Structure formats: C-alpha cells, structure tokens
Amino acid sequence: MVEGDGVADQGIRVRLSGSADESDIDALKSWLEREQPLEALVREGRLLIQVRSDTAGAGERGSPMGLGMEIFLAFVGGASGELLRRVTGTVERAFHAWQENRRDVESGDPPDGRVDAVTPDER
C-alpha cells in the first residue's frame, strides 16, 4: 500500500493571524481556487478547498482572525507523501503571492499565516 492510500483526512491547513478578517479568508480561498495546480486537482475531484471552524486553535493566543476559522484543503481518497509535499509547496507559494497582492491593493499589512500539512490525527 502506498503512503496515504485510502486516507481521506490528509490535507493542508492555512491559518491566518494578526489583522485578518472574514474578507481575508474569503479572498485567500478564492486565490487558492484559481491557482492552476490546485484548480486542476479540484476539477479532477481529488482535492476540496473549504473554510471551516478551527476548533483546535480557536482558544490559542494569536488564533486565526479571532474567529476560529481556517482554510482546509482536503485530499479525496488520500495522497502520497510526494503529492502532499508538492501541494503544500504550491499552497505556501500561493499564500505568499496573495500576501504581496493584498499589500498592493489594500492599505495596511496583509495578515500573517501558517501553512501546515495535516495528518488524520491532527485534524
């Protein structure tokens, strides 16, 4: 069995912090949905991109947006370690590109954030 086969809970979590608000999470989700490699995986039915409540981090100091929200990219049917690493890198690059774009089009600094690969136990 290949690593990740049959594991539907693998994914990538994006948490924003600092000055983030709901419009930031919506804008970042839209940005990720248009990122070509991610868009292709979504179109193939292999990846879901969703906003969800962050129940684990909601009470932590510096929790995302104070709203307990995050973007979760879930692999449908699991993912190999290589695919997980590749998509995590794509999400990290897309997140930094979104930050730069937001800096150019809106006043104030863009929110900071974290991109983490998530295993079923961490979800």
Short mmCIF file of N, CA and C in Angstrom, two decimals:
data_model
loop_
_atom_site.label_atom_id
_atom_site.label_comp_id
_atom_site.label_asym_id
_atom_site.label_seq_id
_atom_site.Cartn_x
_atom_site.Cartn_y
_atom_site.Cartn_z
N MET A 1 0.84 -1.17 0.00
CA MET A 1 0.00 0.00 0.00
C MET A 1 0.89 1.24 0.00
N VAL A 2 0.58 2.20 -0.84
CA VAL A 2 1.34 3.44 -0.93
C VAL A 2 0.93 4.34 0.22
N GLU A 3 1.89 5.11 0.74
CA GLU A 3 1.59 6.04 1.83
C GLU A 3 0.42 6.93 1.45
N GLY A 4 -0.58 7.00 2.30
CA GLY A 4 -1.72 7.87 2.08
C GLY A 4 -2.88 7.21 1.36
N ASP A 5 -2.71 6.02 0.81
CA ASP A 5 -3.82 5.37 0.12
C ASP A 5 -5.00 5.20 1.06
N GLY A 6 -6.16 5.62 0.60
CA GLY A 6 -7.38 5.43 1.37
C GLY A 6 -7.54 6.35 2.56
N VAL A 7 -6.68 7.33 2.70
CA VAL A 7 -6.77 8.25 3.84
C VAL A 7 -7.41 9.53 3.37
N ALA A 8 -8.66 9.74 3.74
CA ALA A 8 -9.40 10.90 3.27
C ALA A 8 -9.17 12.14 4.13
N ASP A 9 -8.51 11.99 5.28
CA ASP A 9 -8.36 13.11 6.20
C ASP A 9 -7.03 13.86 6.04
N GLN A 10 -6.20 13.44 5.09
CA GLN A 10 -4.97 14.18 4.86
C GLN A 10 -5.30 15.49 4.21
N GLY A 11 -4.52 16.50 4.55
CA GLY A 11 -4.78 17.77 3.92
C GLY A 11 -3.77 18.82 4.32
N ILE A 12 -4.12 20.04 4.01
CA ILE A 12 -3.27 21.19 4.28
C ILE A 12 -4.14 22.25 4.93
N ARG A 13 -3.64 22.78 6.05
CA ARG A 13 -4.39 23.78 6.80
C ARG A 13 -3.68 25.13 6.63
N VAL A 14 -4.47 26.17 6.36
CA VAL A 14 -3.96 27.53 6.27
C VAL A 14 -4.65 28.35 7.35
N ARG A 15 -3.86 28.84 8.29
CA ARG A 15 -4.40 29.67 9.38
C ARG A 15 -3.85 31.08 9.24
N LEU A 16 -4.73 32.06 9.24
CA LEU A 16 -4.32 33.45 9.22
C LEU A 16 -4.32 34.00 10.63
N SER A 17 -3.47 34.98 10.86
CA SER A 17 -3.41 35.60 12.19
C SER A 17 -3.25 37.10 12.03
N GLY A 18 -3.09 37.77 13.15
CA GLY A 18 -2.88 39.21 13.12
C GLY A 18 -4.14 39.96 12.76
N SER A 19 -4.07 40.75 11.70
CA SER A 19 -5.16 41.65 11.33
C SER A 19 -6.20 41.00 10.43
N ALA A 20 -6.18 39.69 10.28
CA ALA A 20 -7.08 39.02 9.34
C ALA A 20 -8.54 39.14 9.75
N ASP A 21 -9.39 39.18 8.75
CA ASP A 21 -10.84 39.16 8.99
C ASP A 21 -11.49 38.22 7.97
N GLU A 22 -12.80 38.15 8.00
CA GLU A 22 -13.50 37.21 7.11
C GLU A 22 -13.26 37.51 5.65
N SER A 23 -13.11 38.80 5.29
CA SER A 23 -12.86 39.12 3.89
C SER A 23 -11.50 38.58 3.45
N ASP A 24 -10.53 38.55 4.37
CA ASP A 24 -9.23 37.99 4.03
C ASP A 24 -9.33 36.48 3.76
N ILE A 25 -10.05 35.78 4.61
CA ILE A 25 -10.17 34.33 4.42
C ILE A 25 -10.91 34.01 3.13
N ASP A 26 -11.94 34.79 2.81
CA ASP A 26 -12.67 34.59 1.56
C ASP A 26 -11.79 34.89 0.35
N ALA A 27 -11.01 35.98 0.44
CA ALA A 27 -10.13 36.36 -0.67
C ALA A 27 -9.03 35.31 -0.87
N LEU A 28 -8.46 34.83 0.22
CA LEU A 28 -7.41 33.82 0.09
C LEU A 28 -7.97 32.52 -0.47
N LYS A 29 -9.15 32.12 -0.03
CA LYS A 29 -9.77 30.90 -0.57
C LYS A 29 -9.98 31.04 -2.08
N SER A 30 -10.48 32.18 -2.51
CA SER A 30 -10.68 32.42 -3.95
C SER A 30 -9.35 32.39 -4.70
N TRP A 31 -8.31 32.96 -4.08
CA TRP A 31 -6.98 32.96 -4.69
C TRP A 31 -6.49 31.52 -4.87
N LEU A 32 -6.63 30.71 -3.83
CA LEU A 32 -6.19 29.32 -3.91
C LEU A 32 -6.97 28.54 -4.95
N GLU A 33 -8.27 28.80 -5.05
CA GLU A 33 -9.11 28.09 -6.03
C GLU A 33 -8.70 28.39 -7.47
N ARG A 34 -8.06 29.55 -7.68
CA ARG A 34 -7.62 29.91 -9.03
C ARG A 34 -6.18 29.49 -9.32
N GLU A 35 -5.47 29.00 -8.32
CA GLU A 35 -4.08 28.55 -8.51
C GLU A 35 -4.10 27.29 -9.38
N GLN A 36 -3.45 27.34 -10.54
CA GLN A 36 -3.61 26.30 -11.57
C GLN A 36 -3.43 24.87 -11.06
N PRO A 37 -2.35 24.51 -10.37
CA PRO A 37 -2.23 23.11 -9.94
C PRO A 37 -3.35 22.69 -8.97
N LEU A 38 -3.78 23.61 -8.12
CA LEU A 38 -4.86 23.31 -7.17
C LEU A 38 -6.19 23.22 -7.90
N GLU A 39 -6.41 24.14 -8.83
CA GLU A 39 -7.63 24.13 -9.62
C GLU A 39 -7.79 22.81 -10.37
N ALA A 40 -6.67 22.30 -10.92
CA ALA A 40 -6.72 21.03 -11.65
C ALA A 40 -7.10 19.88 -10.72
N LEU A 41 -6.54 19.83 -9.52
CA LEU A 41 -6.87 18.77 -8.57
C LEU A 41 -8.33 18.85 -8.14
N VAL A 42 -8.85 20.07 -7.96
CA VAL A 42 -10.26 20.24 -7.60
C VAL A 42 -11.14 19.75 -8.75
N ARG A 43 -10.80 20.15 -9.97
CA ARG A 43 -11.58 19.75 -11.14
C ARG A 43 -11.60 18.23 -11.31
N GLU A 44 -10.49 17.56 -10.96
CA GLU A 44 -10.40 16.10 -11.06
C GLU A 44 -11.09 15.40 -9.89
N GLY A 45 -11.58 16.16 -8.91
CA GLY A 45 -12.25 15.57 -7.76
C GLY A 45 -11.30 15.00 -6.73
N ARG A 46 -10.02 15.40 -6.78
CA ARG A 46 -9.02 14.86 -5.86
C ARG A 46 -8.75 15.77 -4.67
N LEU A 47 -9.26 17.02 -4.72
CA LEU A 47 -8.98 18.00 -3.67
C LEU A 47 -10.22 18.85 -3.42
N LEU A 48 -10.50 19.11 -2.16
CA LEU A 48 -11.57 20.03 -1.75
C LEU A 48 -10.92 21.20 -1.03
N ILE A 49 -11.38 22.41 -1.32
CA ILE A 49 -10.89 23.61 -0.62
C ILE A 49 -12.08 24.19 0.11
N GLN A 50 -11.99 24.26 1.44
CA GLN A 50 -13.14 24.70 2.23
C GLN A 50 -12.71 25.57 3.41
N VAL A 51 -13.60 26.46 3.79
CA VAL A 51 -13.42 27.24 5.01
C VAL A 51 -14.12 26.47 6.10
N ARG A 52 -13.47 26.35 7.24
CA ARG A 52 -14.08 25.61 8.34
C ARG A 52 -13.70 26.23 9.66
N SER A 53 -14.43 25.86 10.69
CA SER A 53 -14.13 26.32 12.04
C SER A 53 -12.85 25.66 12.50
N ASP A 54 -12.03 26.42 13.19
CA ASP A 54 -10.78 25.91 13.75
C ASP A 54 -10.99 25.71 15.24
N THR A 55 -11.57 24.58 15.58
CA THR A 55 -11.89 24.34 16.99
C THR A 55 -10.64 24.09 17.82
N ALA A 56 -9.61 23.53 17.21
CA ALA A 56 -8.38 23.25 17.97
C ALA A 56 -7.62 24.51 18.31
N GLY A 57 -7.58 25.47 17.39
CA GLY A 57 -6.77 26.66 17.61
C GLY A 57 -7.55 27.88 18.06
N ALA A 58 -8.86 27.78 18.18
CA ALA A 58 -9.68 28.95 18.46
C ALA A 58 -9.35 29.61 19.78
N GLY A 59 -8.91 28.86 20.76
CA GLY A 59 -8.63 29.45 22.05
C GLY A 59 -7.17 29.81 22.27
N GLU A 60 -6.33 29.52 21.28
CA GLU A 60 -4.91 29.79 21.43
C GLU A 60 -4.61 31.27 21.28
N ARG A 61 -3.53 31.69 21.94
CA ARG A 61 -3.05 33.06 21.77
C ARG A 61 -2.68 33.23 20.30
N GLY A 62 -3.13 34.32 19.70
CA GLY A 62 -2.85 34.56 18.30
C GLY A 62 -3.62 33.65 17.37
N SER A 63 -4.77 33.17 17.83
CA SER A 63 -5.55 32.28 16.99
C SER A 63 -5.98 33.01 15.73
N PRO A 64 -6.24 32.29 14.67
CA PRO A 64 -6.53 32.93 13.39
C PRO A 64 -7.76 33.81 13.45
N MET A 65 -7.55 35.06 13.14
CA MET A 65 -8.60 36.06 12.99
C MET A 65 -9.47 36.22 14.21
N GLY A 66 -9.18 35.55 15.28
CA GLY A 66 -10.05 35.62 16.44
C GLY A 66 -11.42 35.03 16.15
N LEU A 67 -11.59 34.49 14.95
CA LEU A 67 -12.88 33.96 14.53
C LEU A 67 -12.93 32.45 14.60
N GLY A 68 -11.77 31.82 14.81
CA GLY A 68 -11.73 30.37 14.82
C GLY A 68 -12.01 29.79 13.45
N MET A 69 -11.47 30.41 12.38
CA MET A 69 -11.68 29.94 11.02
C MET A 69 -10.34 29.62 10.37
N GLU A 70 -10.37 28.70 9.42
CA GLU A 70 -9.18 28.35 8.65
C GLU A 70 -9.63 27.85 7.29
N ILE A 71 -8.67 27.76 6.38
CA ILE A 71 -8.92 27.13 5.09
C ILE A 71 -8.30 25.75 5.17
N PHE A 72 -9.06 24.75 4.77
CA PHE A 72 -8.56 23.38 4.79
C PHE A 72 -8.67 22.81 3.38
N LEU A 73 -7.55 22.30 2.88
CA LEU A 73 -7.51 21.65 1.58
C LEU A 73 -7.43 20.16 1.85
N ALA A 74 -8.49 19.44 1.55
CA ALA A 74 -8.58 18.02 1.88
C ALA A 74 -8.41 17.17 0.63
N PHE A 75 -7.54 16.18 0.73
CA PHE A 75 -7.36 15.23 -0.37
C PHE A 75 -8.47 14.19 -0.31
N VAL A 76 -9.13 13.98 -1.43
CA VAL A 76 -10.18 12.98 -1.52
C VAL A 76 -9.50 11.66 -1.89
N GLY A 77 -9.65 10.68 -1.01
CA GLY A 77 -9.04 9.39 -1.25
C GLY A 77 -7.57 9.32 -0.85
N GLY A 78 -7.08 10.33 -0.18
CA GLY A 78 -5.70 10.31 0.30
C GLY A 78 -4.72 10.86 -0.72
N ALA A 79 -3.48 10.92 -0.29
CA ALA A 79 -2.42 11.46 -1.13
C ALA A 79 -1.10 10.82 -0.74
N SER A 80 -0.24 10.61 -1.71
CA SER A 80 1.10 10.11 -1.41
C SER A 80 1.88 11.20 -0.69
N GLY A 81 2.94 10.81 -0.04
CA GLY A 81 3.79 11.79 0.63
C GLY A 81 4.32 12.82 -0.34
N GLU A 82 4.67 12.39 -1.54
CA GLU A 82 5.20 13.31 -2.56
C GLU A 82 4.14 14.31 -2.98
N LEU A 83 2.90 13.86 -3.22
CA LEU A 83 1.82 14.77 -3.60
C LEU A 83 1.54 15.75 -2.48
N LEU A 84 1.52 15.28 -1.25
CA LEU A 84 1.28 16.16 -0.11
C LEU A 84 2.36 17.24 -0.03
N ARG A 85 3.62 16.86 -0.20
CA ARG A 85 4.73 17.84 -0.17
C ARG A 85 4.60 18.84 -1.32
N ARG A 86 4.30 18.33 -2.51
CA ARG A 86 4.20 19.20 -3.68
C ARG A 86 3.05 20.21 -3.54
N VAL A 87 1.90 19.74 -3.10
CA VAL A 87 0.76 20.64 -2.96
C VAL A 87 0.98 21.61 -1.80
N THR A 88 1.62 21.17 -0.73
CA THR A 88 1.94 22.08 0.38
C THR A 88 2.83 23.21 -0.12
N GLY A 89 3.83 22.89 -0.93
CA GLY A 89 4.70 23.92 -1.51
C GLY A 89 3.92 24.88 -2.39
N THR A 90 3.00 24.34 -3.18
CA THR A 90 2.15 25.19 -4.03
C THR A 90 1.31 26.13 -3.19
N VAL A 91 0.72 25.61 -2.11
CA VAL A 91 -0.11 26.44 -1.23
C VAL A 91 0.74 27.53 -0.56
N GLU A 92 1.94 27.17 -0.11
CA GLU A 92 2.82 28.17 0.52
C GLU A 92 3.16 29.28 -0.47
N ARG A 93 3.54 28.93 -1.69
CA ARG A 93 3.86 29.95 -2.71
C ARG A 93 2.64 30.81 -3.02
N ALA A 94 1.47 30.17 -3.15
CA ALA A 94 0.25 30.92 -3.45
C ALA A 94 -0.11 31.85 -2.30
N PHE A 95 0.10 31.39 -1.06
CA PHE A 95 -0.19 32.24 0.10
C PHE A 95 0.70 33.49 0.08
N HIS A 96 1.99 33.32 -0.20
CA HIS A 96 2.90 34.47 -0.24
C HIS A 96 2.56 35.41 -1.40
N ALA A 97 2.16 34.85 -2.53
CA ALA A 97 1.74 35.68 -3.66
C ALA A 97 0.48 36.47 -3.30
N TRP A 98 -0.45 35.83 -2.60
CA TRP A 98 -1.67 36.52 -2.16
C TRP A 98 -1.32 37.66 -1.21
N GLN A 99 -0.39 37.42 -0.27
CA GLN A 99 0.04 38.48 0.64
C GLN A 99 0.59 39.67 -0.13
N GLU A 100 1.44 39.42 -1.12
CA GLU A 100 2.02 40.50 -1.92
C GLU A 100 0.93 41.25 -2.68
N ASN A 101 -0.01 40.51 -3.26
CA ASN A 101 -1.11 41.14 -3.98
C ASN A 101 -1.95 42.00 -3.04
N ARG A 102 -2.25 41.47 -1.88
CA ARG A 102 -3.07 42.22 -0.92
C ARG A 102 -2.35 43.49 -0.49
N ARG A 103 -1.04 43.40 -0.31
CA ARG A 103 -0.23 44.57 0.06
C ARG A 103 -0.33 45.65 -1.02
N ASP A 104 -0.42 45.23 -2.28
CA ASP A 104 -0.50 46.17 -3.39
C ASP A 104 -1.89 46.80 -3.55
N VAL A 105 -2.94 46.07 -3.20
CA VAL A 105 -4.29 46.56 -3.50
C VAL A 105 -5.06 47.08 -2.28
N GLU A 106 -4.57 46.82 -1.07
CA GLU A 106 -5.25 47.29 0.13
C GLU A 106 -4.27 47.98 1.06
N SER A 107 -4.80 48.86 1.88
CA SER A 107 -3.93 49.54 2.84
C SER A 107 -3.63 48.62 4.03
N GLY A 108 -2.53 48.88 4.67
CA GLY A 108 -2.15 48.07 5.82
C GLY A 108 -1.43 46.80 5.41
N ASP A 109 -0.75 46.22 6.37
CA ASP A 109 -0.03 44.99 6.10
C ASP A 109 -0.99 43.81 5.98
N PRO A 110 -0.69 42.87 5.10
CA PRO A 110 -1.53 41.68 5.00
C PRO A 110 -1.35 40.81 6.24
N PRO A 111 -2.31 39.97 6.52
CA PRO A 111 -2.20 39.09 7.68
C PRO A 111 -1.05 38.10 7.52
N ASP A 112 -0.48 37.74 8.65
CA ASP A 112 0.48 36.64 8.67
C ASP A 112 -0.31 35.35 8.65
N GLY A 113 0.37 34.27 8.42
CA GLY A 113 -0.32 32.99 8.43
C GLY A 113 0.64 31.83 8.47
N ARG A 114 0.05 30.66 8.58
CA ARG A 114 0.80 29.40 8.63
C ARG A 114 0.16 28.41 7.69
N VAL A 115 1.00 27.68 6.99
CA VAL A 115 0.55 26.61 6.11
C VAL A 115 1.15 25.33 6.65
N ASP A 116 0.31 24.36 7.00
CA ASP A 116 0.77 23.10 7.58
C ASP A 116 0.11 21.92 6.89
N ALA A 117 0.92 20.90 6.59
CA ALA A 117 0.36 19.62 6.18
C ALA A 117 -0.25 18.99 7.43
N VAL A 118 -1.41 18.37 7.27
CA VAL A 118 -2.15 17.81 8.39
C VAL A 118 -2.38 16.32 8.15
N THR A 119 -2.07 15.53 9.16
CA THR A 119 -2.35 14.10 9.10
C THR A 119 -3.70 13.84 9.76
N PRO A 120 -4.26 12.66 9.60
CA PRO A 120 -5.57 12.38 10.19
C PRO A 120 -5.61 12.63 11.70
N ASP A 121 -4.52 12.37 12.40
CA ASP A 121 -4.51 12.55 13.85
C ASP A 121 -4.54 14.03 14.26
N GLU A 122 -4.09 14.91 13.40
CA GLU A 122 -4.02 16.34 13.72
C GLU A 122 -5.26 17.09 13.33
N ARG A 123 -6.10 16.50 12.55
CA ARG A 123 -7.28 17.16 12.03
C ARG A 123 -8.23 17.42 13.13
#
